[in-house]
Short mmCIF file of C-alpha atoms in Angstrom, two decimals:
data_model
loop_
_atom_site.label_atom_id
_atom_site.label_comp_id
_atom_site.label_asym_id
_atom_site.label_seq_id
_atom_site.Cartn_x
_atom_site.Cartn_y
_atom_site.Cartn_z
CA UNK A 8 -33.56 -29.17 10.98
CA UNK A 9 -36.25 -26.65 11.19
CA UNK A 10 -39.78 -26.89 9.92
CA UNK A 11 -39.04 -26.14 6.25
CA UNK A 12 -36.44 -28.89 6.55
CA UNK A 13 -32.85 -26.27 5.99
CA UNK A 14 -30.90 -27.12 8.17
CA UNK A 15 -27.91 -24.07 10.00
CA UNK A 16 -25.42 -25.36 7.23
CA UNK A 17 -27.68 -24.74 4.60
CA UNK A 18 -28.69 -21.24 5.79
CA UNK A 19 -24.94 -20.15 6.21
CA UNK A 20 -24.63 -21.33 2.79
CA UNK A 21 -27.26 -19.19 1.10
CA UNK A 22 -26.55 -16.27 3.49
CA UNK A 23 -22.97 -16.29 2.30
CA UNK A 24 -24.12 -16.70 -1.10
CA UNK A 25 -26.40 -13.63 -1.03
CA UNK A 26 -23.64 -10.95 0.52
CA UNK A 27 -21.02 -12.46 -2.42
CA UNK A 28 -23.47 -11.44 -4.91
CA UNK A 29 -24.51 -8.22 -2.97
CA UNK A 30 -20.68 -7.26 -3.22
CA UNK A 31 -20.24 -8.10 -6.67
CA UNK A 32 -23.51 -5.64 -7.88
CA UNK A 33 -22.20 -3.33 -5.87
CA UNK A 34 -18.25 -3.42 -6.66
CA UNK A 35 -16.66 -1.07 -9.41
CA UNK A 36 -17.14 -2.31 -13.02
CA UNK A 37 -13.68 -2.61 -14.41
CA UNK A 38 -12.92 -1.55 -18.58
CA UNK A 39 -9.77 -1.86 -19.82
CA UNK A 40 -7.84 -0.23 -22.99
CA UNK A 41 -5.43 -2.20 -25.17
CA UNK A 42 -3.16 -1.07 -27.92
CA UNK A 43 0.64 -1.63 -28.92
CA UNK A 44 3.54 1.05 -29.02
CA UNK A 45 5.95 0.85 -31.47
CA UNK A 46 9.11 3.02 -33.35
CA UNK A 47 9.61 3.52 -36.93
CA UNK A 48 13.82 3.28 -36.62
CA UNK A 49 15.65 -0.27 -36.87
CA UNK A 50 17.25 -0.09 -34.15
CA UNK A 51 17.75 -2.25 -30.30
CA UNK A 52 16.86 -1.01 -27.29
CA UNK A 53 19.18 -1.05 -24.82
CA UNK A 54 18.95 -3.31 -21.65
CA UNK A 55 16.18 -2.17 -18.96
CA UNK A 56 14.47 -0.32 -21.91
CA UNK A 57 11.02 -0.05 -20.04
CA UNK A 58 7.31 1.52 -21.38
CA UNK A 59 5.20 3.59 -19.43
CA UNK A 60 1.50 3.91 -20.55
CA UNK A 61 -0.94 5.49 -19.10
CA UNK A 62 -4.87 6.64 -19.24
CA UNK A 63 -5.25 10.52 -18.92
CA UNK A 64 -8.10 12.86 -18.42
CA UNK A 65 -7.59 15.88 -21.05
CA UNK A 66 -10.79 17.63 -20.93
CA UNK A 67 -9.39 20.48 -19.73
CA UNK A 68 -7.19 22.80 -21.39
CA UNK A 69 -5.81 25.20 -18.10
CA UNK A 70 -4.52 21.93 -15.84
CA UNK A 71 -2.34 19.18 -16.20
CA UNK A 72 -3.90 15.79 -17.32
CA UNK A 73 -5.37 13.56 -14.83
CA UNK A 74 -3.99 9.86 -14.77
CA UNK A 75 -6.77 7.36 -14.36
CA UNK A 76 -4.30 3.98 -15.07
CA UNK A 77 -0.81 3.76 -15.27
CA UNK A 78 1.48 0.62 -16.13
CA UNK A 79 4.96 -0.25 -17.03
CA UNK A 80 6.33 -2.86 -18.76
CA UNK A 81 9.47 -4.55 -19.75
CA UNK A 82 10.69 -4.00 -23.29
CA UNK A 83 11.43 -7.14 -24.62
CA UNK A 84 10.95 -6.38 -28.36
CA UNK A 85 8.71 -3.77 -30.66
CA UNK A 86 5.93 -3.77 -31.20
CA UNK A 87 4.93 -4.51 -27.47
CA UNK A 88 1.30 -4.80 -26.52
CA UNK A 89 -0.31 -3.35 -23.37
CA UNK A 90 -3.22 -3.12 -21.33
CA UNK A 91 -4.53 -0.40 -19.29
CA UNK A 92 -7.62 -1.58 -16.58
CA UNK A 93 -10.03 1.73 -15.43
CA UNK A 94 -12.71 2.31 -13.19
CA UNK A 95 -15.31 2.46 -15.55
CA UNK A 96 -16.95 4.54 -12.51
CA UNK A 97 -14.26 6.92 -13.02
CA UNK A 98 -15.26 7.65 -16.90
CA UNK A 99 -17.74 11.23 -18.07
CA UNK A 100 -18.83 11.05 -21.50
CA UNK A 101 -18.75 14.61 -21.55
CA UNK A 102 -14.57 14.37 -20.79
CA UNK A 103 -11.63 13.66 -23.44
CA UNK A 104 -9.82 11.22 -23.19
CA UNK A 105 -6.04 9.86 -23.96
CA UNK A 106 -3.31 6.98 -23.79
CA UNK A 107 0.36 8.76 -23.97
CA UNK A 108 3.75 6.73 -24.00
CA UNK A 109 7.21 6.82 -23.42
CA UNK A 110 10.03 4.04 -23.26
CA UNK A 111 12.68 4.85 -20.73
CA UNK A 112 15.85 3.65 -19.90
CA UNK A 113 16.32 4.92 -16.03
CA UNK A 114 15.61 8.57 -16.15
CA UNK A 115 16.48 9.07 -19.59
CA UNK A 116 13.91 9.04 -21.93
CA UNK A 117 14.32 7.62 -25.41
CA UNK A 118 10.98 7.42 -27.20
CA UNK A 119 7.45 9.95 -26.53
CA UNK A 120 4.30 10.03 -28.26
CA UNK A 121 4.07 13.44 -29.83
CA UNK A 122 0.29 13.74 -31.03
CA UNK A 123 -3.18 12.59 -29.26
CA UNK A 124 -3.86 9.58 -29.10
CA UNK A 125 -8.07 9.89 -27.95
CA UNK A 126 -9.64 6.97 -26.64
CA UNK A 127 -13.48 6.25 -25.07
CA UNK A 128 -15.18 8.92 -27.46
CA UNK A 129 -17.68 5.97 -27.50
CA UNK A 130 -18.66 2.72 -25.35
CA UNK A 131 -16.33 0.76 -28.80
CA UNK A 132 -13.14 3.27 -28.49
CA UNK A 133 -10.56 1.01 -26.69
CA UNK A 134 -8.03 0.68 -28.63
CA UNK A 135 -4.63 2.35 -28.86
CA UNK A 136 -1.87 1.75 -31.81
CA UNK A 137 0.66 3.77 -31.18
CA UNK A 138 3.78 5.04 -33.23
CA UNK A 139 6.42 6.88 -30.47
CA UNK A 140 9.40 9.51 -31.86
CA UNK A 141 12.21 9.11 -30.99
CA UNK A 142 14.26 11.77 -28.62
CA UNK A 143 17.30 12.89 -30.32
CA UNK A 144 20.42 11.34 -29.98
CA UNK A 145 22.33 14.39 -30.16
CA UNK A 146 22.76 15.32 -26.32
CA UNK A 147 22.98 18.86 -25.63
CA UNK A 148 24.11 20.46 -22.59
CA UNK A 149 23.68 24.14 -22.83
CA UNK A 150 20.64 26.66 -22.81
CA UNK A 151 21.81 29.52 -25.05
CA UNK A 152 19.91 30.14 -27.98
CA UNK A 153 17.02 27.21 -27.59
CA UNK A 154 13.26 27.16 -27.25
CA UNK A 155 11.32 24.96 -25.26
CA UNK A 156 7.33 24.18 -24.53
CA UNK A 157 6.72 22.82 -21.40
CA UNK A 158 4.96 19.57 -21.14
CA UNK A 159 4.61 19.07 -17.36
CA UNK A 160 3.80 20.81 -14.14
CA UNK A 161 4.58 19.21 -10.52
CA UNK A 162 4.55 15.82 -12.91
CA UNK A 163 1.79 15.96 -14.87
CA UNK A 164 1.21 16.11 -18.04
CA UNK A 165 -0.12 19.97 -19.55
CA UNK A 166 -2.40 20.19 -22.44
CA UNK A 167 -3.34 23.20 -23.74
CA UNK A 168 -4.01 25.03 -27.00
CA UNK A 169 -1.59 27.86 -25.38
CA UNK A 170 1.26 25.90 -23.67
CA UNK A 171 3.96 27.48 -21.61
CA UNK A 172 7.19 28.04 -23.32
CA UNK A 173 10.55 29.52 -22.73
CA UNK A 174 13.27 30.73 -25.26
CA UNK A 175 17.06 31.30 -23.64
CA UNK A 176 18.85 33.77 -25.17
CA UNK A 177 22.68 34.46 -24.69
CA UNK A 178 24.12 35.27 -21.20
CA UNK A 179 21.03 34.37 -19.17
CA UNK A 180 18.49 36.25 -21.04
CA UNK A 181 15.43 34.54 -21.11
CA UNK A 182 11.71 35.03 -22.72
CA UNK A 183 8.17 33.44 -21.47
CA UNK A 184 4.80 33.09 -22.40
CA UNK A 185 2.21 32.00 -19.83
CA UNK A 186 -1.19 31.05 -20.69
CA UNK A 187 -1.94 34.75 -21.68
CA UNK A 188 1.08 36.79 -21.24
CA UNK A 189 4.75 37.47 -22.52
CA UNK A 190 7.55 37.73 -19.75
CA UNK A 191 11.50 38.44 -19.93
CA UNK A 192 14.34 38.85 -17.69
CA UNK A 193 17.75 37.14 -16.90
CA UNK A 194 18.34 34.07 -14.91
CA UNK A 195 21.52 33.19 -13.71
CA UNK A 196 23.13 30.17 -15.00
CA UNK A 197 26.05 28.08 -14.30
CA UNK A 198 26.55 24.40 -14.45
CA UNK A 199 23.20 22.51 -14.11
CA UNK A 200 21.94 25.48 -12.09
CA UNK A 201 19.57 27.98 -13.19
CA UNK A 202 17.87 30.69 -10.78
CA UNK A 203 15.03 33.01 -12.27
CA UNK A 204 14.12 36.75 -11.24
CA UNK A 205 11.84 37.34 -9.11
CA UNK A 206 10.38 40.31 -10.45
CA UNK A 207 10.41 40.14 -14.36
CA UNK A 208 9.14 42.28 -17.15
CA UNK A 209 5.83 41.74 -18.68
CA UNK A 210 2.58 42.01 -20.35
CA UNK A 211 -0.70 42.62 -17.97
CA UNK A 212 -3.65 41.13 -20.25
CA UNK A 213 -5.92 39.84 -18.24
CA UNK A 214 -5.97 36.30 -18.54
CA UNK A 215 -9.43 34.36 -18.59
CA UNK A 216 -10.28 30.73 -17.01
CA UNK A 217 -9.01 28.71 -17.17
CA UNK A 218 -5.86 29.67 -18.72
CA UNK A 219 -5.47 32.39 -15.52
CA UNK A 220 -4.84 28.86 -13.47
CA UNK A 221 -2.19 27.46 -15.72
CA UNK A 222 -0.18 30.83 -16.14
CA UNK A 223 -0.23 31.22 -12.40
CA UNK A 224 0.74 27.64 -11.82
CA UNK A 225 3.78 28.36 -14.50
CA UNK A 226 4.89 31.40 -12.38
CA UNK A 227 5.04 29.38 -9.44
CA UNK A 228 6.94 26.47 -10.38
CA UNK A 229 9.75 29.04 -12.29
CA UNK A 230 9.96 30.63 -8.43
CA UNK A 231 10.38 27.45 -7.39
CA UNK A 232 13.53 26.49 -9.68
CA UNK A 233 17.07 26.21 -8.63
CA UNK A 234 18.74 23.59 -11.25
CA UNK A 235 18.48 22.00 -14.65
CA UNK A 236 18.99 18.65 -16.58
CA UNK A 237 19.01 18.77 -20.10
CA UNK A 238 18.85 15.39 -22.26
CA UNK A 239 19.12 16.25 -25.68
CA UNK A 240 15.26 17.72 -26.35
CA UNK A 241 14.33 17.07 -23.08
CA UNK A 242 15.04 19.78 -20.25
CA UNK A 243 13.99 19.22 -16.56
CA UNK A 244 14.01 22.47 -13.93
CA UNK A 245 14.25 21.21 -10.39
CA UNK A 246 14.13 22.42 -6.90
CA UNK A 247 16.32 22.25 -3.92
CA UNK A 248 15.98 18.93 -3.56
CA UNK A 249 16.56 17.99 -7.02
CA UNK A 250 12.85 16.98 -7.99
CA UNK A 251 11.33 18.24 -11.64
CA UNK A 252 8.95 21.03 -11.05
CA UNK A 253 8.50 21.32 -14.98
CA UNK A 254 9.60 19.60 -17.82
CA UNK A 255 10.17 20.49 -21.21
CA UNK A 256 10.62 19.53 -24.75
CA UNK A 257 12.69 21.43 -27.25
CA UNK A 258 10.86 23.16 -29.88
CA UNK A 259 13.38 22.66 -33.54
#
């Protein structure tokens, strides 16, 4: 007992009490968004049928979308609720941002948000209802004669007011738009494999930030293709070992 009458114990105790608050003023605040998804058809999912939410950073137009929270859960029945948790630390006011969803069964996809779904445009945004579309049933196989926009580089999501596309043509012929120009050539197809020219055809307008970025980051990933997957409106072009590079949706 010292002179104040506190005792060691006693000064252990407020000592430890002082560092626990410390850490807690000092430790990331946490916000979360909540929301449902949900389909407009009448129909079961299948077994496994699993959604994946996340929290992206679309500010900017030239680069795929940062992911700030990501979760998965088990489909059990529509509508099904979620909750995303963020580093509140993490958040600009001056950024955009979005929730986007998809319900998956493996690695085929059967359900996708296809418009913006903004959230945090004020301290009272939090909340995300969404309404996915479903992927048509009608697989196709084949390239000739469709037009896709690409949706994702190296596995993120790209949003842009000028997105990538492609259009296949018969016999390997192919046409591409960057962020600012127009390309053509002929790839060489067979089954599930797909191999683009090196040197191809195209426009030379000089392309300003930060759509220069994305069009050079298109470029690279085509170089980098060797094979395909197509799932109905959904078309993945992989490398040598098999991993998406880009993805795409079809464009009816």
């Amino acid at each position: 007992m010292n002179e104040f009458g506190w005792n060691v114990m006693t000064l252990g105790k407020i000592f430890a009490s002082a560092a626990l608050c410390a850490a807690i003023g000092t430790s990331a605040m946490a916000g979360t968004i909540n929301g449902s998804a949900t389909y407009r058809e009448r129909i079961a999912l299948p077994p496994g049928a699993v959604l994946d939410v996340q929290l992206v950073d679309i500010s900017r137009q030239d680069v795929a979308a940062t992911v700030l929270s990501s979760k998965r859960y088990a489909m059990t029945g529509v509508p099904t609720e979620f909750s995303l948790e963020y580093d509140d630390a993490l958040i600009d006011e001056r950024m955009r941002y979005a929730v986007q969803a998809k319900i998956m069964v493996g690695d085929k996809l059967l359900f996708i948000n296809d418009t913006v779904h903004p959230v945090l445009q004020d301290e009272n945004d939090t909340m995300a209802m969404m309404i996915l579309k479903k992927v048509s049933a009608d697989i196709g196989l084949g390239l000739e004669n469709t037009h896709w926009k690409v949706t994702q580089l190296s596995g993120k999501a790209v949003v842009s007011e000028r997105v990538p596309e492609i259009q296949f043509a018969e016999g390997g012929a192919f046409g591409a738009k960057g962020g600012c120009n127009s390309y053509r050539g002929e790839a060489k197809v067979s089954d599930g494999q797909i191999a683009f020219p090196d040197n191809m055809a195209g426009t030379l307008m000089a392309c300003p930030p930060p759509l220069d970025k994305l069009e050079k980051d298109f470029l690279t990933a085509l170089g980098q293709v060797t094979g395909y997957v197509r799932n109905g409106e959904v078309l993945a072009l992989t490398n040598d070992a098999g991993i998406a590079v880009m993805r795409l949706m079809l464009v009816p």
